[in-house]
């Protein structure tokens, strides 16, 4: 049993699956991994999911770039993942915190995405207030879609949506409450979307 | 702003995406929905995900049956979802709590699955101890695979894996700490699996 300590590491992690609904799924995923720059993060893929770890700005940059690249194939793509920081059980391994802050993936192609997110501020008695505040932030960002059981709907251009997610991930934690988890489910090029007019 | 009250509802919810990596994804999902019995749960699908709500036993029964049915197509299928109970922001709507306890989906076909899960006991200062205890429970169930950043690996026959998940979901909450979230990511028929010999 490891000791239960309070997390103080600035390492952000994102464990995710990127699922193209296509028989070409291997080609699409490998193509995305090959053509974007992942040198700013530690990355590992197992038989279920992929995890990236590093500085917050690079983790979000790589997550967005992978998703955008897969989306540009035109296939229906689903991204499901969990952003995490400050877990008391986290290890100090696999850090990439010595990188500078220059973002290496700068493709600004527009892409409509529809998504849902949920925030889990751990060991924080006021966590519901944090969640309601972040829902208000989504409205200020212009990416709010709707409310639903267990999640909140966020949509718009992929760059606006990821900018909101990163902003919310910063604001939903504090020095006192460092362990924050955020789940994101994103759907792109879905036949269920009406297209950009939904934005 | 709604009032922040402690959740007392026994309603269990599961918000998920079931993604076949196939151009036939619509047919596979609709086939699964048509051929299993979902009458014991409230269900709603939007443009990103599907949610089911009801008594715990029925929510897990329907989740497993949907996954198993999609798996039997032989396609690579990914399930990603979040089980939730006791959220203070939950509504009393869409309940199916008047159903009896007879499980309506009883297909016992064996199917190897590899998965990862994470538990988030909310507003519980001892949440890390809860998590470590449930990892031990996975070992007792014989479905433990490995540990990794932000999740724990669980694998084996789909029936054993879902039985563990339901058991863990029961034990990781208490009268005092009612709000519990459990994320599950499952991969089936993946070219990354060696097959049943991994079990």
Tab-separated table of C-alpha atoms in Angstrom:
chain	number	residue	atom	x	y	z
A	1	UNK	CA	0.000	0.000	0.000
A	2	UNK	CA	1.545	3.306	-1.058
A	3	UNK	CA	1.398	6.254	1.345
A	4	UNK	CA	-1.575	8.570	0.804
A	5	UNK	CA	-0.065	11.970	0.205
A	6	UNK	CA	-1.476	15.152	-1.100
A	7	UNK	CA	-0.674	15.698	-4.757
A	8	UNK	CA	1.617	18.599	-5.428
A	9	UNK	CA	2.804	17.715	-8.916
A	10	UNK	CA	1.999	20.044	-11.797
A	11	UNK	CA	1.882	17.066	-14.180
A	12	UNK	CA	-1.315	16.982	-16.216
A	13	UNK	CA	-2.405	13.700	-17.724
A	14	UNK	CA	-4.974	12.751	-20.314
A	15	UNK	CA	-6.005	9.128	-20.736
A	16	UNK	CA	-8.168	8.700	-23.823
A	17	UNK	CA	-9.484	6.580	-26.645
A	18	UNK	CA	-9.837	7.995	-30.150
A	19	UNK	CA	-12.266	5.830	-32.079
A	20	UNK	CA	-12.865	6.301	-35.792
A	21	UNK	CA	-16.050	4.456	-36.802
A	22	UNK	CA	-14.327	2.986	-39.825
A	23	UNK	CA	-12.664	-0.230	-40.871
A	24	UNK	CA	-9.616	1.997	-41.532
A	25	UNK	CA	-9.317	2.847	-37.827
A	26	UNK	CA	-5.696	1.705	-37.478
A	27	UNK	CA	-4.579	3.786	-40.457
A	28	UNK	CA	-6.426	6.853	-39.198
A	29	UNK	CA	-5.006	6.664	-35.673
A	30	UNK	CA	-1.463	5.898	-36.833
A	31	UNK	CA	-1.691	8.703	-39.393
A	32	UNK	CA	-2.706	11.187	-36.711
A	33	UNK	CA	0.075	10.061	-34.382
A	34	UNK	CA	2.650	10.328	-37.172
A	35	UNK	CA	1.705	13.709	-38.540
A	36	UNK	CA	1.339	15.728	-35.379
A	37	UNK	CA	4.150	16.668	-33.019
A	38	UNK	CA	3.962	14.703	-29.769
A	39	UNK	CA	7.528	15.419	-28.637
A	40	UNK	CA	6.326	17.735	-25.860
A	41	UNK	CA	4.527	14.972	-23.958
A	42	UNK	CA	5.230	11.511	-22.619
A	43	UNK	CA	2.938	9.059	-24.392
A	44	UNK	CA	2.035	5.424	-23.931
A	45	UNK	CA	-0.542	3.261	-25.682
A	46	UNK	CA	-1.827	-0.025	-24.266
A	47	UNK	CA	-4.528	-2.412	-25.467
A	48	UNK	CA	-7.363	-0.185	-24.213
A	49	UNK	CA	-6.299	3.459	-24.263
A	50	UNK	CA	-3.525	6.006	-24.678
A	51	UNK	CA	-2.135	8.325	-22.023
A	52	UNK	CA	-0.192	11.546	-22.474
A	53	UNK	CA	1.522	13.423	-19.632
A	54	UNK	CA	3.316	16.701	-19.362
A	55	UNK	CA	2.747	20.419	-18.932
A	56	UNK	CA	-0.890	21.399	-19.151
A	57	UNK	CA	-0.553	23.542	-22.291
A	58	UNK	CA	1.180	20.741	-24.214
A	59	UNK	CA	-1.254	18.050	-23.076
A	60	UNK	CA	-4.202	20.094	-24.345
A	61	UNK	CA	-2.337	21.050	-27.528
A	62	UNK	CA	-1.529	17.439	-28.405
A	63	UNK	CA	-5.033	16.205	-27.504
A	64	UNK	CA	-6.605	18.793	-29.793
A	65	UNK	CA	-4.154	18.167	-32.629
A	66	UNK	CA	-4.734	14.400	-32.576
A	67	UNK	CA	-8.486	14.874	-32.606
A	68	UNK	CA	-8.397	17.481	-35.372
A	69	UNK	CA	-6.137	15.368	-37.533
A	70	UNK	CA	-8.403	12.322	-37.205
A	71	UNK	CA	-11.447	14.505	-37.895
A	72	UNK	CA	-9.975	15.757	-41.164
A	73	UNK	CA	-10.325	12.253	-42.634
A	74	UNK	CA	-14.059	12.990	-42.743
A	75	UNK	CA	-14.840	9.801	-40.829
A	76	UNK	CA	-17.101	9.785	-37.797
A	77	UNK	CA	-14.683	10.001	-34.866
A	78	UNK	CA	-15.325	9.721	-31.122
A	79	UNK	CA	-12.899	10.987	-28.481
A	80	UNK	CA	-13.391	9.838	-24.883
A	81	UNK	CA	-10.956	10.751	-22.171
A	82	UNK	CA	-10.137	11.893	-18.680
A	83	UNK	CA	-7.904	14.857	-17.818
A	84	UNK	CA	-6.327	14.594	-14.393
A	85	UNK	CA	-4.020	16.567	-12.121
A	86	UNK	CA	-2.934	16.307	-8.515
A	87	UNK	CA	-3.920	12.719	-7.814
A	88	UNK	CA	-2.389	11.696	-4.473
A	89	UNK	CA	-1.676	8.269	-5.956
A	90	UNK	CA	0.151	9.711	-8.954
A	91	UNK	CA	3.813	8.902	-9.458
A	92	UNK	CA	6.534	11.366	-10.286
A	93	UNK	CA	7.518	9.269	-13.300
A	94	UNK	CA	6.998	9.957	-16.955
A	95	UNK	CA	7.134	13.711	-16.590
A	96	UNK	CA	7.953	16.065	-19.425
A	97	UNK	CA	8.066	19.221	-17.398
A	98	UNK	CA	11.352	20.538	-18.788
A	99	UNK	CA	9.778	21.549	-22.116
A	100	UNK	CA	9.386	25.205	-22.963
A	101	UNK	CA	5.955	26.688	-23.635
A	102	UNK	CA	6.095	26.891	-27.433
A	103	UNK	CA	3.097	24.982	-28.793
A	104	UNK	CA	4.191	22.790	-31.680
A	105	UNK	CA	0.818	21.978	-33.245
A	106	UNK	CA	-0.702	25.059	-34.818
A	107	UNK	CA	-3.174	23.766	-37.419
A	108	UNK	CA	-6.108	26.203	-37.112
A	109	UNK	CA	-8.494	24.449	-39.520
A	110	UNK	CA	-12.077	24.948	-38.397
A	111	UNK	CA	-13.989	21.808	-37.350
A	112	UNK	CA	-17.394	21.587	-35.689
A	113	UNK	CA	-17.455	19.298	-32.650
A	114	UNK	CA	-20.210	18.351	-30.236
A	115	UNK	CA	-19.110	17.194	-26.821
A	116	UNK	CA	-20.031	16.639	-23.192
A	117	UNK	CA	-17.948	17.135	-20.093
A	118	UNK	CA	-18.080	16.563	-16.363
A	119	UNK	CA	-15.854	17.958	-13.616
A	120	UNK	CA	-14.912	16.018	-10.485
A	121	UNK	CA	-13.064	18.247	-7.993
A	122	UNK	CA	-11.913	15.648	-5.455
A	123	UNK	CA	-12.170	16.028	-1.680
A	124	UNK	CA	-13.785	19.448	-2.030
A	125	UNK	CA	-16.990	19.992	-0.017
A	126	UNK	CA	-17.934	22.870	-2.336
A	127	UNK	CA	-17.534	20.891	-5.531
A	128	UNK	CA	-21.081	21.482	-6.767
A	129	UNK	CA	-20.511	25.241	-6.623
A	130	UNK	CA	-17.328	24.763	-8.677
A	131	UNK	CA	-19.280	22.803	-11.293
A	132	UNK	CA	-22.063	25.402	-11.555
A	133	UNK	CA	-19.464	28.156	-11.914
A	134	UNK	CA	-17.767	26.332	-14.785
A	135	UNK	CA	-21.094	25.884	-16.559
A	136	UNK	CA	-21.448	29.675	-16.416
A	137	UNK	CA	-17.937	29.965	-17.838
A	138	UNK	CA	-18.955	27.797	-20.797
A	139	UNK	CA	-21.762	30.242	-21.544
A	140	UNK	CA	-19.298	33.155	-21.400
A	141	UNK	CA	-17.054	31.288	-23.853
A	142	UNK	CA	-19.992	30.866	-26.252
A	143	UNK	CA	-19.647	27.071	-26.357
A	144	UNK	CA	-22.547	26.070	-24.098
A	145	UNK	CA	-25.016	23.693	-25.728
A	146	UNK	CA	-27.330	22.103	-23.169
A	147	UNK	CA	-27.620	20.378	-19.815
A	148	UNK	CA	-28.297	16.689	-19.298
A	149	UNK	CA	-28.031	13.940	-16.719
A	150	UNK	CA	-24.414	13.569	-15.467
A	151	UNK	CA	-22.792	15.936	-17.978
A	152	UNK	CA	-22.966	19.293	-19.746
A	153	UNK	CA	-23.074	19.795	-23.490
A	154	UNK	CA	-20.308	21.894	-25.053
A	155	UNK	CA	-20.048	22.519	-28.794
A	156	UNK	CA	-18.650	24.749	-31.491
A	157	UNK	CA	-15.368	25.019	-33.345
A	158	UNK	CA	-12.773	22.580	-32.008
A	159	UNK	CA	-10.378	25.418	-31.115
A	160	UNK	CA	-12.993	27.257	-29.053
A	161	UNK	CA	-14.104	24.044	-27.346
A	162	UNK	CA	-10.578	22.999	-26.342
A	163	UNK	CA	-9.791	26.559	-25.201
A	164	UNK	CA	-12.791	26.394	-22.882
A	165	UNK	CA	-11.807	22.968	-21.562
A	166	UNK	CA	-8.308	24.140	-20.711
A	167	UNK	CA	-9.618	27.318	-19.086
A	168	UNK	CA	-12.138	25.372	-17.029
A	169	UNK	CA	-9.506	22.823	-15.998
A	170	UNK	CA	-7.397	25.705	-14.638
A	171	UNK	CA	-10.240	27.358	-12.736
A	172	UNK	CA	-11.899	24.290	-11.219
A	173	UNK	CA	-8.893	23.544	-9.014
A	174	UNK	CA	-7.123	25.524	-6.317
A	175	UNK	CA	-4.097	25.382	-4.055
A	176	UNK	CA	-6.313	23.854	-1.405
A	177	UNK	CA	-8.040	21.392	-3.730
A	178	UNK	CA	-5.397	20.180	-6.154
A	179	UNK	CA	-6.855	16.905	-7.351
A	180	UNK	CA	-9.152	17.564	-10.299
A	181	UNK	CA	-10.609	15.172	-12.847
A	182	UNK	CA	-12.445	16.200	-16.010
A	183	UNK	CA	-14.086	13.719	-18.383
A	184	UNK	CA	-14.724	14.681	-22.001
A	185	UNK	CA	-16.710	12.823	-24.648
A	186	UNK	CA	-16.534	14.320	-28.142
A	187	UNK	CA	-18.288	13.400	-31.369
A	188	UNK	CA	-17.136	14.620	-34.783
A	189	UNK	CA	-18.559	14.181	-38.287
A	190	UNK	CA	-21.515	12.344	-36.779
A	191	UNK	CA	-24.569	11.637	-38.898
A	192	UNK	CA	-26.488	12.819	-35.809
A	193	UNK	CA	-25.121	16.346	-36.220
A	194	UNK	CA	-26.888	18.779	-38.479
A	195	UNK	CA	-23.482	20.237	-39.285
A	196	UNK	CA	-22.002	23.644	-38.657
A	197	UNK	CA	-25.461	25.217	-38.440
A	198	UNK	CA	-25.711	23.583	-35.028
A	199	UNK	CA	-22.903	25.759	-33.801
B	1	UNK	CA	-28.713	28.312	-9.390
B	2	UNK	CA	-30.359	25.213	-7.988
B	3	UNK	CA	-30.050	24.485	-4.267
B	4	UNK	CA	-27.112	22.249	-3.385
B	5	UNK	CA	-28.611	19.294	-1.572
B	6	UNK	CA	-27.231	15.975	-0.612
B	7	UNK	CA	-28.248	13.241	-3.039
B	8	UNK	CA	-30.505	10.609	-1.539
B	9	UNK	CA	-31.873	9.008	-4.704
B	10	UNK	CA	-31.129	5.356	-5.407
B	11	UNK	CA	-31.202	6.070	-9.151
B	12	UNK	CA	-28.124	4.764	-10.926
B	13	UNK	CA	-27.169	6.252	-14.269
B	14	UNK	CA	-24.734	5.248	-16.968
B	15	UNK	CA	-23.794	7.696	-19.705
B	16	UNK	CA	-21.798	5.986	-22.429
B	17	UNK	CA	-20.698	5.745	-26.014
B	18	UNK	CA	-20.498	2.393	-27.770
B	19	UNK	CA	-18.212	2.742	-30.776
B	20	UNK	CA	-17.797	-0.041	-33.328
B	21	UNK	CA	-14.702	0.656	-35.447
B	22	UNK	CA	-16.613	-0.148	-38.605
B	23	UNK	CA	-18.398	1.637	-41.406
B	24	UNK	CA	-21.433	-0.411	-40.300
B	25	UNK	CA	-21.501	1.341	-36.925
B	26	UNK	CA	-25.116	2.517	-37.221
B	27	UNK	CA	-26.363	-0.982	-38.072
B	28	UNK	CA	-24.380	-2.548	-35.216
B	29	UNK	CA	-25.627	-0.078	-32.585
B	30	UNK	CA	-29.232	-0.185	-33.777
B	31	UNK	CA	-29.087	-3.990	-33.907
B	32	UNK	CA	-27.891	-4.165	-30.313
B	33	UNK	CA	-30.575	-1.731	-29.135
B	34	UNK	CA	-33.277	-3.688	-30.950
B	35	UNK	CA	-32.348	-7.178	-29.842
B	36	UNK	CA	-31.786	-6.676	-26.140
B	37	UNK	CA	-34.458	-5.809	-23.593
B	38	UNK	CA	-34.133	-2.205	-22.416
B	39	UNK	CA	-37.618	-1.954	-20.906
B	40	UNK	CA	-36.230	-1.921	-17.352
B	41	UNK	CA	-34.374	1.380	-17.800
B	42	UNK	CA	-35.087	4.886	-18.983
B	43	UNK	CA	-32.930	5.558	-22.048
B	44	UNK	CA	-32.076	8.596	-24.100
B	45	UNK	CA	-29.615	9.060	-26.968
B	46	UNK	CA	-28.340	12.460	-28.093
B	47	UNK	CA	-25.748	13.446	-30.700
B	48	UNK	CA	-22.799	12.509	-28.447
B	49	UNK	CA	-23.797	9.718	-26.073
B	50	UNK	CA	-26.548	7.562	-24.589
B	51	UNK	CA	-27.751	7.553	-20.997
B	52	UNK	CA	-29.661	4.846	-19.152
B	53	UNK	CA	-31.194	5.297	-15.684
B	54	UNK	CA	-32.916	3.009	-13.247
B	55	UNK	CA	-32.235	0.457	-10.546
B	56	UNK	CA	-28.600	-0.497	-10.261
B	57	UNK	CA	-29.056	-4.155	-11.244
B	58	UNK	CA	-30.946	-3.241	-14.409
B	59	UNK	CA	-28.504	-0.507	-15.435
B	60	UNK	CA	-25.576	-2.936	-15.233
B	61	UNK	CA	-27.599	-5.706	-16.919
B	62	UNK	CA	-28.519	-3.511	-19.885
B	63	UNK	CA	-25.003	-2.044	-20.181
B	64	UNK	CA	-23.486	-5.532	-20.328
B	65	UNK	CA	-26.097	-6.860	-22.755
B	66	UNK	CA	-25.594	-3.947	-25.182
B	67	UNK	CA	-21.832	-4.405	-25.097
B	68	UNK	CA	-22.004	-8.179	-25.510
B	69	UNK	CA	-24.420	-7.944	-28.402
B	70	UNK	CA	-22.217	-5.438	-30.246
B	71	UNK	CA	-19.163	-7.608	-29.510
B	72	UNK	CA	-20.789	-10.637	-31.108
B	73	UNK	CA	-20.584	-8.945	-34.501
B	74	UNK	CA	-16.834	-9.649	-34.293
B	75	UNK	CA	-16.016	-5.999	-34.962
B	76	UNK	CA	-13.586	-4.061	-32.794
B	77	UNK	CA	-15.850	-2.285	-30.301
B	78	UNK	CA	-15.025	0.351	-27.676
B	79	UNK	CA	-17.264	1.147	-24.719
B	80	UNK	CA	-16.618	4.335	-22.756
B	81	UNK	CA	-18.904	5.459	-19.988
B	82	UNK	CA	-19.525	6.860	-16.546
B	83	UNK	CA	-21.646	5.206	-13.859
B	84	UNK	CA	-23.066	7.675	-11.361
B	85	UNK	CA	-25.221	7.677	-8.240
B	86	UNK	CA	-26.144	10.246	-5.615
B	87	UNK	CA	-25.178	13.412	-7.462
B	88	UNK	CA	-26.557	16.364	-5.509
B	89	UNK	CA	-27.430	18.034	-8.806
B	90	UNK	CA	-29.370	15.027	-10.073
B	91	UNK	CA	-33.060	15.392	-10.805
B	92	UNK	CA	-35.790	13.033	-9.690
B	93	UNK	CA	-36.952	12.695	-13.285
B	94	UNK	CA	-36.604	9.771	-15.629
B	95	UNK	CA	-36.664	7.149	-12.903
B	96	UNK	CA	-37.558	3.535	-13.506
B	97	UNK	CA	-37.524	2.450	-9.888
B	98	UNK	CA	-40.853	0.612	-9.933
B	99	UNK	CA	-39.428	-2.326	-11.885
B	100	UNK	CA	-39.000	-5.666	-10.163
B	101	UNK	CA	-35.586	-7.282	-9.898
B	102	UNK	CA	-35.913	-9.893	-12.649
B	103	UNK	CA	-33.021	-9.389	-15.066
B	104	UNK	CA	-34.301	-9.590	-18.612
B	105	UNK	CA	-31.022	-10.054	-20.495
B	106	UNK	CA	-29.528	-13.450	-19.764
B	107	UNK	CA	-27.214	-14.198	-22.700
B	108	UNK	CA	-24.230	-15.888	-21.046
B	109	UNK	CA	-22.019	-16.156	-24.139
B	110	UNK	CA	-18.358	-15.883	-23.143
B	111	UNK	CA	-16.450	-12.869	-24.475
B	112	UNK	CA	-12.968	-11.674	-23.525
B	113	UNK	CA	-12.802	-7.963	-22.728
B	114	UNK	CA	-9.923	-5.734	-21.649
B	115	UNK	CA	-10.869	-2.609	-19.743
B	116	UNK	CA	-9.772	0.146	-17.399
B	117	UNK	CA	-11.694	1.827	-14.613
B	118	UNK	CA	-11.388	4.684	-12.169
B	119	UNK	CA	-13.451	5.445	-9.059
B	120	UNK	CA	-14.269	8.964	-7.909
B	121	UNK	CA	-15.954	8.916	-4.470
B	122	UNK	CA	-17.015	12.562	-4.169
B	123	UNK	CA	-16.573	14.734	-1.072
B	124	UNK	CA	-14.914	11.893	0.800
B	125	UNK	CA	-11.597	12.725	2.518
B	126	UNK	CA	-10.735	8.999	2.600
B	127	UNK	CA	-11.316	8.441	-1.101
B	128	UNK	CA	-7.836	7.120	-1.825
B	129	UNK	CA	-8.326	4.363	0.747
B	130	UNK	CA	-11.599	3.447	-0.966
B	131	UNK	CA	-9.825	3.209	-4.306
B	132	UNK	CA	-7.006	1.012	-2.971
B	133	UNK	CA	-9.578	-1.268	-1.318
B	134	UNK	CA	-11.449	-1.720	-4.601
B	135	UNK	CA	-8.224	-2.600	-6.400
B	136	UNK	CA	-7.796	-5.394	-3.847
B	137	UNK	CA	-11.369	-6.463	-4.562
B	138	UNK	CA	-10.544	-6.766	-8.272
B	139	UNK	CA	-7.732	-9.147	-7.393
B	140	UNK	CA	-10.138	-11.235	-5.278
B	141	UNK	CA	-12.544	-11.370	-8.238
B	142	UNK	CA	-9.740	-12.641	-10.466
B	143	UNK	CA	-10.160	-9.833	-13.005
B	144	UNK	CA	-7.164	-7.673	-12.080
B	145	UNK	CA	-4.816	-6.971	-14.985
B	146	UNK	CA	-2.394	-4.143	-14.202
B	147	UNK	CA	-1.958	-0.660	-12.785
B	148	UNK	CA	-1.324	2.453	-14.833
B	149	UNK	CA	-1.518	6.223	-14.641
B	150	UNK	CA	-5.069	7.395	-13.762
B	151	UNK	CA	-6.772	3.997	-14.034
B	152	UNK	CA	-6.632	0.303	-13.204
B	153	UNK	CA	-6.703	-2.511	-15.740
B	154	UNK	CA	-9.505	-5.080	-15.420
B	155	UNK	CA	-9.945	-7.968	-17.838
B	156	UNK	CA	-11.467	-11.389	-18.358
B	157	UNK	CA	-14.828	-12.728	-19.416
B	158	UNK	CA	-17.393	-9.959	-19.865
B	159	UNK	CA	-19.682	-11.486	-17.222
B	160	UNK	CA	-16.928	-11.601	-14.586
B	161	UNK	CA	-15.792	-8.072	-15.442
B	162	UNK	CA	-19.279	-6.557	-15.176
B	163	UNK	CA	-19.938	-8.510	-11.959
B	164	UNK	CA	-16.817	-6.928	-10.449
B	165	UNK	CA	-17.793	-3.449	-11.633
B	166	UNK	CA	-21.242	-3.724	-10.052
B	167	UNK	CA	-19.791	-5.099	-6.818
B	168	UNK	CA	-17.204	-2.336	-6.644
B	169	UNK	CA	-19.823	0.311	-7.385
B	170	UNK	CA	-21.810	-0.940	-4.385
B	171	UNK	CA	-18.848	-1.014	-1.991
B	172	UNK	CA	-17.163	2.269	-2.925
B	173	UNK	CA	-20.068	4.322	-1.588
B	174	UNK	CA	-21.677	4.606	1.840
B	175	UNK	CA	-24.596	6.258	3.580
B	176	UNK	CA	-22.283	9.102	4.501
B	177	UNK	CA	-20.675	9.402	1.065
B	178	UNK	CA	-23.469	8.788	-1.413
B	179	UNK	CA	-22.122	10.470	-4.531
B	180	UNK	CA	-19.984	8.027	-6.459
B	181	UNK	CA	-18.695	8.147	-10.020
B	182	UNK	CA	-17.001	5.279	-11.847
B	183	UNK	CA	-15.534	5.591	-15.337
B	184	UNK	CA	-15.070	2.508	-17.497
B	185	UNK	CA	-13.256	2.152	-20.806
B	186	UNK	CA	-13.562	-1.247	-22.479
B	187	UNK	CA	-12.012	-2.661	-25.622
B	188	UNK	CA	-13.311	-5.789	-27.366
B	189	UNK	CA	-12.075	-7.745	-30.384
B	190	UNK	CA	-9.100	-5.429	-30.588
B	191	UNK	CA	-6.171	-6.319	-32.814
B	192	UNK	CA	-4.074	-5.248	-29.781
B	193	UNK	CA	-5.388	-8.193	-27.737
B	194	UNK	CA	-3.745	-11.548	-27.949
B	195	UNK	CA	-7.180	-13.094	-27.452
B	196	UNK	CA	-8.528	-15.266	-24.649
B	197	UNK	CA	-5.013	-16.338	-23.653
B	198	UNK	CA	-4.656	-12.877	-22.134
B	199	UNK	CA	-7.346	-13.726	-19.632
